[in-house]
Amino acid sequence: MEGSRTDFVVRLAGESGEGVLSLGEMLTTALARLGYEVYTFRTYPAEIKGGTVLYQVRVADHLLLSYGSQVDIFVALNEEGYRDNISALRPGGTLIYDSDNVPVHDLPNNCVVPVPIGTIAKKEIGSVLTKNVVALGAILRYIGAPVQAGEQIAEQTFKRKGEEVVQKNFQALHAGYNYIEQYADCSRPLLQGVAEVNPNRLIINGNEALALGAVHGGLEFYAGYPITPATDIMEVLAPILPRFGGVVMQAEDEIAALGMVLGASFAGKRAMTATSGPGLSLMVEQINLAGQAEIPAVIVDVQRGGASTGLPTKTSQGDLNIAVYGVHNESPRVVLAPTSVEDCFYLVQHALNIAERYQVPVIVLSDQSLGHRRCTIPKPDLMRVPRWERIVPEPGTNGEYARYAITETGISPMAIPGMPGLAYTATGIEHNEYSDPTYTPENLQAMKSKRFRKLQTLGEEYAEQFVRIWGDPEGADVGIIGWGSTEGVIREAMQLAQAEGVKAAALYPKMLMPLPVHIIEEFASKVKRVLVPEKNFTGEFAAYLRAQTNVRPISYAKDTGLPFDPEEIKEEIIHVARM
Amino acid sequence: MEGSRTDFVVRLAGESGEGVLSLGEMLTTALARLGYEVYTFRTYPAEIKGGTVLYQVRVADHLLLSYGSQVDIFVALNEEGYRDNISALRPGGTLIYDSDNVPVHDLPNNCVVPVPIGTIAKKEIGSVLTKNVVALGAILRYIGAPVQAGEQIAEQTFKRKGEEVVQKNFQALHAGYNYIEQYADCSRPLLQGVAEVNPNRLIINGNEALALGAVHGGLEFYAGYPITPATDIMEVLAPILPRFGGVVMQAEDEIAALGMVLGASFAGKRAMTATSGPGLSLMVEQINLAGQAEIPAVIVDVQRGGASTGLPTKTSQGDLNIAVYGVHNESPRVVLAPTSVEDCFYLVQHALNIAERYQVPVIVLSDQSLGHRRCTIPKPDLMRVPRWERIVPEPGTNGEYARYAITETGISPMAIPGMPGLAYTATGIEHNEYSDPTYTPENLQAMKSKRFRKLQTLGEEYAEQFVRIWGDPEGADVGIIGWGSTEGVIREAMQLAQAEGVKAAALYPKMLMPLPVHIIEEFASKVKRVLVPEKNFTGEFAAYLRAQTNVRPISYAKDTGLPFDPEEIKEEIIHVARM
Amino acid sequence: MENTQTIHVETQQVQRQPKDYKSDLEPIWCPGCGDYGVLNALFKALSQLNLDPDKTVLVSGIGCSSRLPGFVVTYGFHGVHGRVLPVATGIKLANPELTVIGVGGDGDGYSIGLGHFPHAARRNIDITYIVMNNQIYGLTKGQTSPTSSLQFVTKTTPFGNVEGALNPLQIAIVSGATFVARGYSSMPNHLARIFAEAIKHPGFALVDVFSPCVTFNKVQTYDYYKGKVYEIPDTHDPTDKLAALRLAEEDGMFPIGIFYRVDRPTLDEQVAMIKRQAYTENPSVEQLFRRYQ
Amino acid sequence: MENTQTIHVETQQVQRQPKDYKSDLEPIWCPGCGDYGVLNALFKALSQLNLDPDKTVLVSGIGCSSRLPGFVVTYGFHGVHGRVLPVATGIKLANPELTVIGVGGDGDGYSIGLGHFPHAARRNIDITYIVMNNQIYGLTKGQTSPTSSLQFVTKTTPFGNVEGALNPLQIAIVSGATFVARGYSSMPNHLARIFAEAIKHPGFALVDVFSPCVTFNKVQTYDYYKGKVYEIPDTHDPTDKLAALRLAEEDGMFPIGIFYRVDRPTLDEQVAMIKRQAYTENPSVEQLFRRYQ
Ligand SMILES: Cc1ncc(C[n+]2csc(CCOP(=O)(O)OP(=O)(O)O)c2C)c(N)n1
Ligand SMILES: Cc1ncc(C[n+]2csc(CCOP(=O)(O)OP(=O)(O)O)c2C)c(N)n1
Ligand code: SF4
Ligand code: SF4
Ligand SMILES: [Mg+2]
Ligand SMILES: [Mg+2]
């Protein structure tokens, strides 16, 4: 980060239901369109109205790996938001606040900018609904962005509500912009220089990237049941998939959603569902059916905070255990975890591919912080992940087709209804090669081995391709093994640690089941100590590594509902290095 | 076993639906009533009619630990049963078979006794339904038991069908008995001496023992949904529990069953459900609710074979993973595993106690082989497990009661509807001490710690009491760490290994979560190698031990649908000792 | 109607006012949400019946509406999505002395929870079930629900809803519910009266309530219901099943009031009878052992 | 009735006989089980319609009855307990060319599976759903089911069943099913005719079949039905919803035949329409990126 000219963090906090999320999204898009890199985080209460929404955007002229450690500009739109977040503002940072709503006490170390946002919106513009656009104008001016950046996004946002609304919002934008121009005494142009606008970039979040990736990966059938924070995957797909000839169904619950997915997949379609913890729990029985009856299916779990209903709008990495172990008795499954917004686009294509080729359920573990992380990514490469098709048998004569033929790879060619002479009955009862119910010990051993052999084949052929290593493990003080959404923040923390003289390397396996055991053990053997940071309470991944590999890691498990902070991880790296 | 005079194994095999199970149960009870120890195993097809039923009973004048390794008398009632089982008959053993049904080839090393069972039943008695009682008579005579033993059990079995039926069956019994007397040329009185009849014994299976234990443990509410092999727990309870003032409800599915249990428990009753793998899968979401909202509940899982529908009438130990890890995000739970039929009676009382005192869901992992194992046990000691009651608060003033008060033990006194001034709302949303929804990181940490602290408290106070050690680990060649229903067979295998000069010891923790880590590590440190035998495919317990302790065990995981054979384990012990 | 077994009219005690049932937790609903009307009507009904908060339990699932128990001073059980009725059934069977009221949304009760609804009805368990039917999923920000109208546009049905709407009243009636009613959150006195009748009714009582979601449902608004909602005339015979089914048939107008009300033994009564029938003095496990000797 | 979109009458092909649909797997039902009659009637219906086994899918759950797909030479999906209808819906939406028939028991469909049944009906997905209703759980050896009669004694209800029986026909009708019928396994020709009509019907078709469990149900036996089962007279108007509901009302006699039959757009048709409406030539993900630039 040394040498970079622009790198700052804006945090917004305000009443739920008052347009804070929308303000954050507009600000983010406006800045990204100016050519800056952006990286966001948001969290909001589980209620529709009431409680505080928090939106944080980090802006820089270089690649961003986290949403930052400290806040440079804090925009407080309600009292509770102010109270809960003011301590995050760094000394010397700026507080911009709605002086109609927020009583502010002495802040000797900060620049303080009161803006009567409510009054401006109501009195000057004549609509309290424009409050967030007044704030947008004020922020843009304060950081030195041109007002046109705001106009463009306001127009796009309000276009479908009619010209009148657009004009009102233009007024609001300018009012906020001008207010700062006239009254603020410490406004600083934080946007240094002019970034170059790169058309080969997207401003997108993890859920959106995953949905688009699935469409590109040939998704033909989606069934789901709404649940925070996964619902927007279905909402992105609903208007799009039919254009590609696909179907999106809202089911009556998650059990039905996966039932429909399995039906569609059995009938030959690439099929997927997305949910969060409570929904995944309800799917457990049929995920097992998919493993046992060898029916392809992709199940996306956008993990959220807390057990049971827990903290539905917060983040966590708490579903690893149920993803890898949530099955009565044993059937094979694959578990993948994307590590970045960009990765969401690609990994879901792999998930669809693996499900089809290996006839297994594939669980994709995203999380709220990744799903709702809006940031700039290079425009995805549409050629990167080639399509794998299901292996189907030659037409045959009914009664002769061995649906569950025992093969070396474990993969048995799978017929699709409509194919002539291959009629068979898929079943979750233990069966022989011809899918007839069979209960002998010999058959059980043969069939279970065959099914699990598929994971072995997959692991051997592809484990390496799903591993990313950062830094040089050879002789590193600390080797981090992490998973999922924490990759960026860990990389940033490694840089920070490096600056303090501690050498760290990191390994991220995106395929968690089957686990690339040899690669992990090799990595671990090169570093002095292994640290496993994760956002949960019991250290699920660390325990999983202990169970599956010879690595004895140090677990850093912390469950807060919020993503890691790079400073915090840096401290932990240094702590472990000096242990 | 040296020095014992009576110890032999009878295996019965015949067509499903033709009374083989009932024959097995009559034979077992008759022998047990004569004073012998019995130990049985049964398996049957997943269909109501068709396929082969297998029933094996081992009879001895000393304590039995397994159903034996080799068959001394094989009774074949249908052709398929003969074909599939004849190889299990030991050289020198006897085949008794229904000569109307089973074509037998040369068996030079065996004594072969054809009995025209069908003809006798049809022609002589006039009812094919009496076939199994004809067989009973033949077997009793062959092994040297008095015919009265058969009369007593036949009377008891057929009494409620009327005197006529009883008389027909008496005839059948005698016909079979006399047939052997007259025609069999190698009949041997295998029952040596006269055992002493001990009135302080029960002839009972694991499911029955568990159901009675629950009643004795103060069970007040049971809701369940039928599923093999757990249904008989509900069937035992249904006529009994109302006599004790309790309620038994058949719910519409397992989700509803656990919902009812949680409702009843919330309302102050000791409540339980029982199911098998598929049902447990459906309960996952609400087990998590119980953990998070701190509602006592006991969930019995009588594990069955195979993933998904799998092998519903076979046995396995395949549900350990889902029992300990089957939860999205993390909430506390306790997992217990009874190791013998006798243990079922006691452990379920502990389960109810722990659920009540610690306000957690308690999963009890039994399995088909244990649930349907009928054997002789000492009459249970009704004083052994003292009752623990729920800790309730003093009456208060509504609005002031801190339902989820943070305490040192983690246990917060729990009010019961009806108690004055303590109205509160139980909730699965993350909450503060007053059960108000709360989403801050600090609260999350405090509450999650509090909830998990209960497991720590439990583990520290009671871990030791749930551990059984067999043999002396100090310097043992092999230290076995096992769980659940395999305890008896492992003990017998250890004796067999000892006879071949290999010293083994075994540790059985009946509390699997929280796991008595220190005790396990201490045990492991004393033995040369640690072997973990279990009836599943992936070695779930071995992996769990690796994850939770510093032990690096050798896994012997074998999934066949049938229990272990002591010879097989002995071989493995010797193999590991010589590794 | 006899119903002493279900509610606790404590004549000795002070008459509780509606506000006495209000908890310290402020409702988190959007201003204008229909659920406020439902909550207020419930306060009134509880007060009319002078129910003891310590002997009353509100059970809910997940949704905006399902947050209601926290706003009332009674015992409450805020469980998982869709499982109100099994939990309520368990509570009532465990302690028939309690007044048990299930509450929740149309998604909670008629979508994911639909597998329990006809069973609770046919069992005639003595509980009241209040559904705040806003024809949408509120808490997850506006998707179609099983009661959403045809052509309804949401983010999950951008081309318009193509699924026929469920008729919860008819389903309740044919499933065996013994009290079936509908109310409207903007008519709180009428609604309170229905709630009181439902709670007093011994058996399974459904009250489906139109409770507009002002934030996400732009079709079934207060305006929409204006002129369409009318009270069921006295001429309707609520014991006539087919008449009730006909009245509940969808025709663009919305009668509110009691559609159906009959008497039938309740599950809890019958379970109590079984207990009395089976009862043995000083039952002991020792006795049970005999069968296994 | 127009139904070319659902079934494949291949005039070019040889006429298939009932036995041509029989698979090599022998049914494992007890001798005398009603399910044999259902299987034979299904063979006949398939033959009458001359359905192509390669374009027909039987979907089932778990139970004695749910083993049926294995005994028929068509594609089959033998899933988990209670989830027939979601799976069948997924198959039909994925490939509307297929004829999709759900089969199962009363436990599978009306107990654990009841949460899906009204939804499939209101969506009017074009599938046929055959329930072998023996008023008991066969495979788990005889427990009460939601259609068991009052007082029915089983091992789980030793004091007699105290829960009212569900009326699956009425539930189907009020939920929006467009074809609702009942048959009897001992009248295989009548049953085959109903099956054929149901399969031809475009939309959700329920056929509830009395199919006695000779091993565990000692009340609803063949004798029991004798004289109680009668064919619905021609005077009945199957498009009259209230008349259908009345006819389905329980009164000790059991009419069989078609209770209700109407036309309404099917889910699969409407989903196909949405696809046509949304269709863009050569859709590309590249285009979708624009919104995110
Ligand atoms: C198993 C599960 N699936 C999905 C969700 C997400 N979810 C929460 S509330 C809700 C539906 C809310 O609709 P409704 O019940 O009508 O209540 P409303 O908010 O409209 O009052 C959903 C789908 C969940 N909490 N649990
Ligand atoms: C989730 C789950 N719960 C329970 C079972 C056990 N089970 C198998 S079949 C069945 C019910 C069978 O009754 P029904 O559907 O009426 O079929 P029938 O055998 O009478 O034809 C049950 C409860 C199961 N397989 N899965
Ligand atoms: S979102 Fe709708 S249902 Fe939820 S509180 Fe707001 S208005 Fe009410
Ligand atoms: S148990 Fe009943 S339903 Fe099952 S096959 Fe036998 S007769 Fe048929
Ligand atoms: Mg709603
Ligand atoms: Mg049945």
PDB file of N, CA and C in Angstrom, chain A residues 46-47 277 281 288 306-308 310 316 318-319 325 328-330 428 430 439 445 448 537-538 540 546-547 549 552 559, chain B residues 47 277 281 288 306-308 310 316 318-319 321 325 328-330 428 430 439 445 448 537-538 540 546-547 549 552 559:
ATOM      1  N   ALA A  46     -31.878  -7.639  11.687  1.00  0.00           N
ATOM      2  CA  ALA A  46     -32.730  -8.696  11.162  1.00  0.00           C
ATOM      3  C   ALA A  46     -34.141  -8.174  10.933  1.00  0.00           C
ATOM      4  N   GLU A  47     -34.434  -6.978  11.390  1.00  0.00           N
ATOM      5  CA  GLU A  47     -35.766  -6.414  11.196  1.00  0.00           C
ATOM      6  C   GLU A  47     -35.784  -5.546   9.929  1.00  0.00           C
ATOM      7  N   GLY A 277     -27.927 -21.405   6.460  1.00  0.00           N
ATOM      8  CA  GLY A 277     -27.904 -22.479   7.445  1.00  0.00           C
ATOM      9  C   GLY A 277     -29.220 -23.195   7.747  1.00  0.00           C
ATOM     10  N   SER A 281     -29.955 -27.110   6.793  1.00  0.00           N
ATOM     11  CA  SER A 281     -30.332 -28.121   7.781  1.00  0.00           C
ATOM     12  C   SER A 281     -31.509 -28.954   7.274  1.00  0.00           C
ATOM     13  N   ASN A 288     -28.209 -36.339   1.138  1.00  0.00           N
ATOM     14  CA  ASN A 288     -27.790 -37.723   1.312  1.00  0.00           C
ATOM     15  C   ASN A 288     -28.372 -38.611   0.201  1.00  0.00           C
ATOM     16  N   GLY A 306     -24.693 -17.096  13.653  1.00  0.00           N
ATOM     17  CA  GLY A 306     -25.483 -17.674  14.717  1.00  0.00           C
ATOM     18  C   GLY A 306     -26.123 -19.008  14.416  1.00  0.00           C
ATOM     19  N   ALA A 307     -26.291 -19.784  15.466  1.00  0.00           N
ATOM     20  CA  ALA A 307     -26.982 -21.066  15.368  1.00  0.00           C
ATOM     21  C   ALA A 307     -28.481 -20.811  15.350  1.00  0.00           C
ATOM     22  N   SER A 308     -29.231 -21.791  14.892  1.00  0.00           N
ATOM     23  CA  SER A 308     -30.676 -21.665  14.737  1.00  0.00           C
ATOM     24  C   SER A 308     -30.963 -20.385  13.937  1.00  0.00           C
ATOM     25  N   GLY A 310     -30.414 -17.355  14.943  1.00  0.00           N
ATOM     26  CA  GLY A 310     -29.141 -16.678  15.166  1.00  0.00           C
ATOM     27  C   GLY A 310     -29.113 -15.219  14.794  1.00  0.00           C
ATOM     28  N   SER A 316     -20.744 -15.493   9.061  1.00  0.00           N
ATOM     29  CA  SER A 316     -19.978 -16.474   9.823  1.00  0.00           C
ATOM     30  C   SER A 316     -19.464 -17.543   8.880  1.00  0.00           C
ATOM     31  N   GLY A 318     -19.658 -20.807   9.913  1.00  0.00           N
ATOM     32  CA  GLY A 318     -20.060 -21.800  10.901  1.00  0.00           C
ATOM     33  C   GLY A 318     -20.653 -23.068  10.330  1.00  0.00           C
ATOM     34  N   ASP A 319     -20.753 -23.166   9.014  1.00  0.00           N
ATOM     35  CA  ASP A 319     -21.455 -24.324   8.443  1.00  0.00           C
ATOM     36  C   ASP A 319     -20.525 -25.354   7.830  1.00  0.00           C
ATOM     37  N   TYR A 325     -20.000 -33.049   7.214  1.00  0.00           N
ATOM     38  CA  TYR A 325     -20.381 -34.188   8.051  1.00  0.00           C
ATOM     39  C   TYR A 325     -21.894 -34.367   8.211  1.00  0.00           C
ATOM     40  N   HIS A 328     -26.546 -38.740   7.614  1.00  0.00           N
ATOM     41  CA  HIS A 328     -26.643 -39.956   8.419  1.00  0.00           C
ATOM     42  C   HIS A 328     -26.033 -41.087   7.604  1.00  0.00           C
ATOM     43  N   ASN A 329     -25.314 -41.967   8.315  1.00  0.00           N
ATOM     44  CA  ASN A 329     -24.482 -42.916   7.616  1.00  0.00           C
ATOM     45  C   ASN A 329     -23.617 -42.118   6.642  1.00  0.00           C
ATOM     46  N   GLU A 330     -23.207 -42.690   5.526  1.00  0.00           N
ATOM     47  CA  GLU A 330     -22.200 -41.992   4.721  1.00  0.00           C
ATOM     48  C   GLU A 330     -22.479 -42.111   3.230  1.00  0.00           C
ATOM     49  N   GLY A 428     -32.627 -44.578  -3.334  1.00  0.00           N
ATOM     50  CA  GLY A 428     -31.787 -44.335  -2.164  1.00  0.00           C
ATOM     51  C   GLY A 428     -31.627 -45.569  -1.295  1.00  0.00           C
ATOM     52  N   GLU A 430     -30.120 -49.229  -0.674  1.00  0.00           N
ATOM     53  CA  GLU A 430     -28.904 -49.848  -1.205  1.00  0.00           C
ATOM     54  C   GLU A 430     -29.324 -50.792  -2.320  1.00  0.00           C
ATOM     55  N   TYR A 439     -29.268 -56.240  -0.176  1.00  0.00           N
ATOM     56  CA  TYR A 439     -28.862 -55.972   1.200  1.00  0.00           C
ATOM     57  C   TYR A 439     -27.656 -56.765   1.685  1.00  0.00           C
ATOM     58  N   GLN A 445     -20.447 -53.234   0.495  1.00  0.00           N
ATOM     59  CA  GLN A 445     -19.041 -52.839   0.398  1.00  0.00           C
ATOM     60  C   GLN A 445     -18.699 -52.379  -1.013  1.00  0.00           C
ATOM     61  N   LYS A 448     -20.630 -48.990  -1.834  1.00  0.00           N
ATOM     62  CA  LYS A 448     -20.170 -47.837  -1.076  1.00  0.00           C
ATOM     63  C   LYS A 448     -18.762 -47.449  -1.537  1.00  0.00           C
ATOM     64  N   PHE A 537     -16.891 -20.290  16.167  1.00  0.00           N
ATOM     65  CA  PHE A 537     -16.604 -20.328  17.595  1.00  0.00           C
ATOM     66  C   PHE A 537     -15.719 -21.507  17.983  1.00  0.00           C
ATOM     67  N   THR A 538     -15.939 -22.632  17.353  1.00  0.00           N
ATOM     68  CA  THR A 538     -15.258 -23.843  17.818  1.00  0.00           C
ATOM     69  C   THR A 538     -14.015 -24.205  17.004  1.00  0.00           C
ATOM     70  N   GLU A 540     -13.840 -24.955  13.451  1.00  0.00           N
ATOM     71  CA  GLU A 540     -14.283 -26.125  12.699  1.00  0.00           C
ATOM     72  C   GLU A 540     -13.236 -26.602  11.689  1.00  0.00           C
ATOM     73  N   ARG A 546      -7.172 -31.420  11.582  1.00  0.00           N
ATOM     74  CA  ARG A 546      -6.603 -32.415  12.490  1.00  0.00           C
ATOM     75  C   ARG A 546      -7.146 -33.804  12.177  1.00  0.00           C
ATOM     76  N   ALA A 547      -8.419 -33.867  11.856  1.00  0.00           N
ATOM     77  CA  ALA A 547      -9.036 -35.163  11.569  1.00  0.00           C
ATOM     78  C   ALA A 547      -8.514 -35.759  10.270  1.00  0.00           C
ATOM     79  N   THR A 549      -5.710 -34.673   8.256  1.00  0.00           N
ATOM     80  CA  THR A 549      -4.294 -34.568   7.875  1.00  0.00           C
ATOM     81  C   THR A 549      -3.431 -34.772   9.109  1.00  0.00           C
ATOM     82  N   ARG A 552      -1.049 -30.200  12.877  1.00  0.00           N
ATOM     83  CA  ARG A 552      -1.578 -29.841  14.198  1.00  0.00           C
ATOM     84  C   ARG A 552      -1.604 -28.319  14.291  1.00  0.00           C
ATOM     85  N   ASP A 559     -15.889 -15.654  16.486  1.00  0.00           N
ATOM     86  CA  ASP A 559     -17.221 -15.491  15.937  1.00  0.00           C
ATOM     87  C   ASP A 559     -17.798 -14.182  16.440  1.00  0.00           C
TER      88      ASP A 559
ATOM     89  N   GLU B  47     -38.431 -55.530   3.269  1.00  0.00           N
ATOM     90  CA  GLU B  47     -39.797 -55.756   2.821  1.00  0.00           C
ATOM     91  C   GLU B  47     -40.564 -56.524   3.888  1.00  0.00           C
ATOM     92  N   GLY B 277     -31.682 -42.707  11.304  1.00  0.00           N
ATOM     93  CA  GLY B 277     -30.972 -41.729  10.482  1.00  0.00           C
ATOM     94  C   GLY B 277     -31.819 -40.758   9.673  1.00  0.00           C
ATOM     95  N   SER B 281     -31.986 -36.739  10.415  1.00  0.00           N
ATOM     96  CA  SER B 281     -31.653 -35.721   9.416  1.00  0.00           C
ATOM     97  C   SER B 281     -32.697 -34.616   9.406  1.00  0.00           C
ATOM     98  N   ASN B 288     -30.822 -27.858  16.753  1.00  0.00           N
ATOM     99  CA  ASN B 288     -30.066 -26.624  16.860  1.00  0.00           C
ATOM    100  C   ASN B 288     -30.853 -25.570  17.645  1.00  0.00           C
ATOM    101  N   GLY B 306     -26.708 -48.031   6.045  1.00  0.00           N
ATOM    102  CA  GLY B 306     -26.795 -47.356   4.768  1.00  0.00           C
ATOM    103  C   GLY B 306     -27.171 -45.902   4.825  1.00  0.00           C
ATOM    104  N   ALA B 307     -26.672 -45.156   3.839  1.00  0.00           N
ATOM    105  CA  ALA B 307     -27.026 -43.753   3.692  1.00  0.00           C
ATOM    106  C   ALA B 307     -28.394 -43.656   3.042  1.00  0.00           C
ATOM    107  N   SER B 308     -29.011 -42.512   3.172  1.00  0.00           N
ATOM    108  CA  SER B 308     -30.377 -42.297   2.680  1.00  0.00           C
ATOM    109  C   SER B 308     -31.260 -43.439   3.198  1.00  0.00           C
ATOM    110  N   GLY B 310     -31.040 -46.546   2.379  1.00  0.00           N
ATOM    111  CA  GLY B 310     -30.001 -47.510   2.709  1.00  0.00           C
ATOM    112  C   GLY B 310     -30.465 -48.927   2.969  1.00  0.00           C
ATOM    113  N   SER B 316     -25.636 -50.261  11.805  1.00  0.00           N
ATOM    114  CA  SER B 316     -24.411 -49.512  11.508  1.00  0.00           C
ATOM    115  C   SER B 316     -24.140 -48.531  12.628  1.00  0.00           C
ATOM    116  N   GLY B 318     -23.103 -45.389  11.797  1.00  0.00           N
ATOM    117  CA  GLY B 318     -22.793 -44.377  10.787  1.00  0.00           C
ATOM    118  C   GLY B 318     -23.273 -42.980  11.101  1.00  0.00           C
ATOM    119  N   ASP B 319     -23.911 -42.784  12.245  1.00  0.00           N
ATOM    120  CA  ASP B 319     -24.501 -41.471  12.503  1.00  0.00           C
ATOM    121  C   ASP B 319     -23.726 -40.646  13.520  1.00  0.00           C
ATOM    122  N   ASN B 321     -21.084 -38.773  13.021  1.00  0.00           N
ATOM    123  CA  ASN B 321     -20.788 -37.455  12.458  1.00  0.00           C
ATOM    124  C   ASN B 321     -21.966 -36.506  12.562  1.00  0.00           C
ATOM    125  N   TYR B 325     -21.763 -33.277  14.725  1.00  0.00           N
ATOM    126  CA  TYR B 325     -21.476 -32.114  13.869  1.00  0.00           C
ATOM    127  C   TYR B 325     -22.676 -31.612  13.070  1.00  0.00           C
ATOM    128  N   HIS B 328     -25.994 -26.265  11.788  1.00  0.00           N
ATOM    129  CA  HIS B 328     -25.457 -25.091  11.096  1.00  0.00           C
ATOM    130  C   HIS B 328     -25.012 -24.096  12.149  1.00  0.00           C
ATOM    131  N   ASN B 329     -23.869 -23.456  11.888  1.00  0.00           N
ATOM    132  CA  ASN B 329     -23.230 -22.671  12.926  1.00  0.00           C
ATOM    133  C   ASN B 329     -23.094 -23.588  14.149  1.00  0.00           C
ATOM    134  N   GLU B 330     -23.092 -23.068  15.339  1.00  0.00           N
ATOM    135  CA  GLU B 330     -22.743 -23.930  16.458  1.00  0.00           C
ATOM    136  C   GLU B 330     -23.607 -23.682  17.681  1.00  0.00           C
ATOM    137  N   GLY B 428     -34.734 -18.612  19.272  1.00  0.00           N
ATOM    138  CA  GLY B 428     -33.541 -19.086  18.579  1.00  0.00           C
ATOM    139  C   GLY B 428     -32.738 -17.975  17.938  1.00  0.00           C
ATOM    140  N   GLU B 430     -30.318 -14.803  18.232  1.00  0.00           N
ATOM    141  CA  GLU B 430     -29.359 -14.449  19.277  1.00  0.00           C
ATOM    142  C   GLU B 430     -29.992 -13.366  20.141  1.00  0.00           C
ATOM    143  N   TYR B 439     -27.749  -8.183  18.546  1.00  0.00           N
ATOM    144  CA  TYR B 439     -26.861  -8.613  17.462  1.00  0.00           C
ATOM    145  C   TYR B 439     -25.411  -8.157  17.603  1.00  0.00           C
ATOM    146  N   GLN B 445     -20.475 -13.185  21.637  1.00  0.00           N
ATOM    147  CA  GLN B 445     -19.384 -13.884  22.313  1.00  0.00           C
ATOM    148  C   GLN B 445     -19.814 -14.333  23.712  1.00  0.00           C
ATOM    149  N   LYS B 448     -22.623 -17.136  23.425  1.00  0.00           N
ATOM    150  CA  LYS B 448     -22.155 -18.403  22.880  1.00  0.00           C
ATOM    151  C   LYS B 448     -21.219 -19.076  23.891  1.00  0.00           C
ATOM    152  N   PHE B 537     -18.087 -46.846   7.363  1.00  0.00           N
ATOM    153  CA  PHE B 537     -17.201 -46.951   6.216  1.00  0.00           C
ATOM    154  C   PHE B 537     -15.986 -46.035   6.311  1.00  0.00           C
ATOM    155  N   THR B 538     -16.198 -44.837   6.841  1.00  0.00           N
ATOM    156  CA  THR B 538     -15.127 -43.836   6.790  1.00  0.00           C
ATOM    157  C   THR B 538     -14.317 -43.730   8.077  1.00  0.00           C
ATOM    158  N   GLU B 540     -15.549 -42.877  11.381  1.00  0.00           N
ATOM    159  CA  GLU B 540     -15.989 -41.598  11.926  1.00  0.00           C
ATOM    160  C   GLU B 540     -15.422 -41.307  13.317  1.00  0.00           C
ATOM    161  N   ARG B 546      -9.081 -38.009  16.313  1.00  0.00           N
ATOM    162  CA  ARG B 546      -7.961 -37.210  15.803  1.00  0.00           C
ATOM    163  C   ARG B 546      -8.258 -35.723  15.932  1.00  0.00           C
ATOM    164  N   ALA B 547      -9.492 -35.357  15.660  1.00  0.00           N
ATOM    165  CA  ALA B 547      -9.858 -33.941  15.712  1.00  0.00           C
ATOM    166  C   ALA B 547      -9.833 -33.402  17.137  1.00  0.00           C
ATOM    167  N   THR B 549      -8.519 -34.989  20.110  1.00  0.00           N
ATOM    168  CA  THR B 549      -7.491 -35.383  21.076  1.00  0.00           C
ATOM    169  C   THR B 549      -6.146 -35.451  20.353  1.00  0.00           C
ATOM    170  N   ARG B 552      -3.475 -40.645  17.783  1.00  0.00           N
ATOM    171  CA  ARG B 552      -3.434 -40.960  16.342  1.00  0.00           C
ATOM    172  C   ARG B 552      -3.752 -42.437  16.177  1.00  0.00           C
ATOM    173  N   ASP B 559     -18.116 -51.602   7.272  1.00  0.00           N
ATOM    174  CA  ASP B 559     -19.554 -51.433   7.172  1.00  0.00           C
ATOM    175  C   ASP B 559     -20.139 -52.603   6.396  1.00  0.00           C
TER     176      ASP B 559
END
